[in-house]
Structures are given as C-alpha cells and as structure tokens.
C-alpha positions as YAML, in Angstrom:
chain: A
units: angstrom
residues:
- id: 1
  name: MET
  ca: [88.43, -34.41, -96.30]
- id: 2
  name: LYS
  ca: [85.53, -32.77, -94.47]
- id: 3
  name: GLN
  ca: [85.62, -29.84, -96.96]
- id: 4
  name: VAL
  ca: [85.41, -32.23, -99.95]
- id: 5
  name: ILE
  ca: [82.39, -34.05, -98.45]
- id: 6
  name: GLN
  ca: [80.59, -30.76, -97.77]
- id: 7
  name: GLU
  ca: [81.25, -29.48, -101.30]
- id: 8
  name: SER
  ca: [80.06, -32.80, -102.73]
- id: 9
  name: SER
  ca: [76.84, -32.67, -100.73]
- id: 10
  name: LEU
  ca: [76.27, -29.09, -101.91]
- id: 11
  name: MET
  ca: [76.69, -30.07, -105.57]
- id: 12
  name: LYS
  ca: [73.69, -32.41, -105.53]
- id: 13
  name: PRO
  ca: [71.04, -29.70, -104.88]
- id: 14
  name: ILE
  ca: [72.77, -27.34, -107.33]
- id: 15
  name: LEU
  ca: [72.80, -30.06, -109.99]
- id: 16
  name: PHE
  ca: [69.09, -30.75, -109.45]
- id: 17
  name: LEU
  ca: [68.34, -27.01, -109.67]
- id: 18
  name: CYS
  ca: [70.23, -26.71, -112.96]
- id: 19
  name: ILE
  ca: [68.43, -29.73, -114.41]
- id: 20
  name: ALA
  ca: [65.08, -28.34, -113.20]
- id: 21
  name: ALA
  ca: [65.76, -24.97, -114.82]
- id: 22
  name: ILE
  ca: [66.66, -26.57, -118.14]
- id: 23
  name: LEU
  ca: [63.62, -28.88, -118.14]
- id: 24
  name: LEU
  ca: [61.20, -26.14, -117.12]
- id: 25
  name: ALA
  ca: [62.59, -23.74, -119.72]
- id: 26
  name: ALA
  ca: [62.41, -26.33, -122.51]
- id: 27
  name: GLY
  ca: [58.89, -27.42, -121.56]
- id: 28
  name: SER
  ca: [57.64, -23.85, -121.31]
- id: 29
  name: TYR
  ca: [59.22, -22.95, -124.65]
- id: 30
  name: LEU
  ca: [57.63, -25.93, -126.41]
- id: 31
  name: HIS
  ca: [54.28, -25.26, -124.77]
- id: 32
  name: PHE
  ca: [54.01, -21.54, -125.45]
- id: 33
  name: ALA
  ca: [56.10, -21.02, -128.58]
- id: 34
  name: GLY
  ca: [55.07, -24.22, -130.31]
- id: 35
  name: SER
  ca: [51.49, -23.13, -130.98]
- id: 36
  name: MET
  ca: [52.07, -20.06, -133.13]
- id: 37
  name: VAL
  ca: [49.65, -19.55, -136.03]
- id: 38
  name: PRO
  ca: [50.74, -17.46, -139.02]
- id: 39
  name: ALA
  ca: [48.71, -14.27, -139.55]
- id: 40
  name: ALA
  ca: [47.44, -15.44, -142.95]
- id: 41
  name: ASP
  ca: [46.07, -18.66, -141.45]
- id: 42
  name: GLN
  ca: [44.46, -16.76, -138.59]
- id: 43
  name: GLN
  ca: [42.77, -14.34, -141.00]
- id: 44
  name: ARG
  ca: [41.56, -17.22, -143.17]
- id: 45
  name: CYS
  ca: [40.11, -18.94, -140.09]
- id: 46
  name: GLU
  ca: [38.35, -15.73, -138.99]
- id: 47
  name: GLY
  ca: [36.89, -15.36, -142.50]
- id: 48
  name: ILE
  ca: [35.56, -18.93, -142.45]
- id: 49
  name: VAL
  ca: [34.04, -18.39, -139.00]
- id: 50
  name: ALA
  ca: [32.37, -15.19, -140.22]
- id: 51
  name: ASP
  ca: [30.98, -17.00, -143.28]
- id: 52
  name: ILE
  ca: [29.65, -19.99, -141.33]
- id: 53
  name: TYR
  ca: [28.46, -18.28, -138.13]
- id: 54
  name: GLY
  ca: [27.66, -14.81, -139.49]
- id: 55
  name: ASP
  ca: [24.05, -15.08, -138.30]
- id: 56
  name: SER
  ca: [25.07, -15.51, -134.65]
- id: 57
  name: GLU
  ca: [27.29, -12.63, -133.53]
- id: 58
  name: GLU
  ca: [28.04, -14.30, -130.19]
- id: 59
  name: ALA
  ca: [29.17, -17.59, -131.80]
- id: 60
  name: ALA
  ca: [31.20, -15.79, -134.46]
- id: 61
  name: THR
  ca: [32.98, -13.63, -131.87]
- id: 62
  name: SER
  ca: [33.64, -16.56, -129.56]
- id: 63
  name: LEU
  ca: [35.01, -18.82, -132.28]
- id: 64
  name: ALA
  ca: [36.99, -16.10, -134.08]
- id: 65
  name: GLY
  ca: [38.85, -15.46, -130.81]
- id: 66
  name: GLN
  ca: [40.15, -19.03, -130.93]
- id: 67
  name: CYS
  ca: [41.64, -18.74, -134.42]
- id: 68
  name: ASP
  ca: [45.08, -18.25, -132.85]
- id: 69
  name: GLN
  ca: [45.19, -21.99, -132.10]
- id: 70
  name: PRO
  ca: [46.45, -24.44, -134.75]
- id: 71
  name: GLY
  ca: [43.68, -26.95, -134.05]
- id: 72
  name: MET
  ca: [40.97, -24.34, -134.58]
- id: 73
  name: VAL
  ca: [42.48, -23.29, -137.92]
- id: 74
  name: ALA
  ca: [42.58, -26.94, -139.03]
- id: 75
  name: MET
  ca: [38.98, -27.47, -137.88]
- id: 76
  name: MET
  ca: [37.71, -24.45, -139.78]
- id: 77
  name: ASP
  ca: [39.67, -25.47, -142.90]
- id: 78
  name: ALA
  ca: [38.16, -28.95, -142.66]
- id: 79
  name: ARG
  ca: [34.69, -27.47, -142.25]
- id: 80
  name: ALA
  ca: [35.15, -25.13, -145.23]
- id: 81
  name: ASN
  ca: [36.43, -27.99, -147.41]
- id: 82
  name: ASN
  ca: [33.58, -30.33, -146.35]
- id: 83
  name: LEU
  ca: [35.96, -33.00, -145.06]
- id: 84
  name: GLY
  ca: [34.66, -36.07, -143.28]
- id: 85
  name: ALA
  ca: [34.96, -36.60, -139.54]
- id: 86
  name: GLU
  ca: [38.05, -38.83, -139.77]
- id: 87
  name: GLU
  ca: [39.87, -36.47, -142.12]
- id: 88
  name: ALA
  ca: [38.99, -33.49, -139.93]
- id: 89
  name: ALA
  ca: [40.16, -35.27, -136.78]
- id: 90
  name: GLU
  ca: [43.42, -36.22, -138.48]
- id: 91
  name: ALA
  ca: [43.99, -32.63, -139.62]
- id: 92
  name: ILE
  ca: [43.29, -31.24, -136.15]
- id: 93
  name: SER
  ca: [45.57, -33.79, -134.47]
- id: 94
  name: SER
  ca: [48.34, -33.07, -136.95]
- id: 95
  name: ALA
  ca: [47.97, -29.31, -136.44]
- id: 96
  name: ASN
  ca: [48.14, -29.71, -132.67]
- id: 97
  name: GLY
  ca: [51.42, -31.60, -132.99]
- id: 98
  name: GLY
  ca: [50.04, -35.10, -132.60]
- id: 99
  name: LEU
  ca: [50.37, -37.08, -129.40]
- id: 100
  name: ILE
  ca: [54.11, -36.41, -128.94]
- id: 101
  name: GLY
  ca: [53.79, -32.67, -129.61]
- id: 102
  name: THR
  ca: [51.01, -32.40, -127.06]
- id: 103
  name: PHE
  ca: [52.57, -34.65, -124.42]
- id: 104
  name: LEU
  ca: [56.23, -33.64, -124.58]
- id: 105
  name: PRO
  ca: [55.97, -30.08, -123.15]
- id: 106
  name: TYR
  ca: [53.93, -31.29, -120.19]
- id: 107
  name: ALA
  ca: [56.34, -34.19, -119.60]
- id: 108
  name: LEU
  ca: [59.30, -31.80, -119.54]
- id: 109
  name: ILE
  ca: [57.52, -29.41, -117.18]
- id: 110
  name: GLY
  ca: [56.60, -32.34, -114.92]
- id: 111
  name: ALA
  ca: [60.16, -33.62, -114.92]
- id: 112
  name: GLY
  ca: [61.38, -30.11, -114.08]
- id: 113
  name: ILE
  ca: [59.00, -29.97, -111.12]
- id: 114
  name: GLY
  ca: [60.27, -33.40, -110.05]
- id: 115
  name: ALA
  ca: [63.86, -32.15, -110.27]
- id: 116
  name: LEU
  ca: [62.91, -29.15, -108.12]
- id: 117
  name: GLY
  ca: [61.52, -31.61, -105.58]
- id: 118
  name: GLY
  ca: [64.78, -33.56, -105.76]
- id: 119
  name: ALA
  ca: [66.77, -30.37, -105.15]
- id: 120
  name: PHE
  ca: [64.58, -29.52, -102.18]
- id: 121
  name: ALA
  ca: [64.97, -33.03, -100.73]
- id: 122
  name: ALA
  ca: [68.74, -32.98, -101.24]
- id: 123
  name: PHE
  ca: [68.98, -29.56, -99.61]
- id: 124
  name: ARG
  ca: [66.91, -30.71, -96.62]
- id: 125
  name: GLN
  ca: [69.05, -33.83, -96.31]
- id: 126
  name: ARG
  ca: [72.19, -31.69, -96.37]
- id: 127
  name: ARG
  ca: [70.82, -29.31, -93.72]
- id: 128
  name: GLY
  ca: [69.77, -32.21, -91.50]
- id: 129
  name: ASN
  ca: [73.18, -33.81, -91.87]
- id: 130
  name: PRO
  ca: [75.71, -30.92, -91.83]
- id: 131
  name: GLU
  ca: [78.78, -33.15, -92.03]
- id: 132
  name: GLY
  ca: [77.53, -34.65, -95.28]
- id: 133
  name: ARG
  ca: [77.45, -38.25, -94.02]
- id: 134
  name: ALA
  ca: [74.76, -40.60, -95.30]
...
C-alpha cells in the first residue's frame, strides 16, 4: 500500500511537467513559427519602404529591417494603396492574427509556466511528506 501511495504522489509532478512541456512547446511554436512572411511579400515591403523613405537612408534601413513582420507588410501595403486609417488598422490586425492569434501563444506559454510551478509545488509537497500522506 505504501508503494502505491508513493508512486501516486510521484505521478503528480511528472504529470504537471508533461503538461508544462506540451503547453510551452505549443505556445513557442505559435509565437515563433506563426509570424513567417513569404519572401515575395518581404521584397514588396522593402520596395515600398525604399520608394516612400528613399530620401532618408536611416529611416529606410530601419523600416526595411522590419519587413519580416506580417503587420509591417500590411502597413506598407496599406500605405502604398492609400487606404484610410480604419482600413489600414484592420489589415494590420488581420495580418498579425487578430486578437486570438496574438493572445493565444502568450496564454499557452503562461499556462505552461503555471504548470511548471504546479510541478515544483507538487514535488516540494512530496519531499516534505515522504510517505505521501496529505
């Protein structure tokens, strides 16, 4: 009976660690892989930046370096097409994944950190109570 209780109390930290690993991996994947910009879009953005800010080398260089972000590509497209402020904001928000696309990776990473905290607490509780009693 004592063996079963000890194994049960060991499963809780391991379960939390597995959940944390899954949540952190999913959140990191969505955060880093979700913002890829195709090469054609990046080149188009850099061309628009060069056309608009060609007089200022510093501004052109600074802005062209950000053309690997979906929101920047949408902003430059909106600027080149003379869209209004609302249309430009909508295009940028859509390119950035909207509210859910922006919030979800951070929520998963936060939940993964919380699960790591749960694993740490369960492990400390187990070490403080070696027989596995509550």
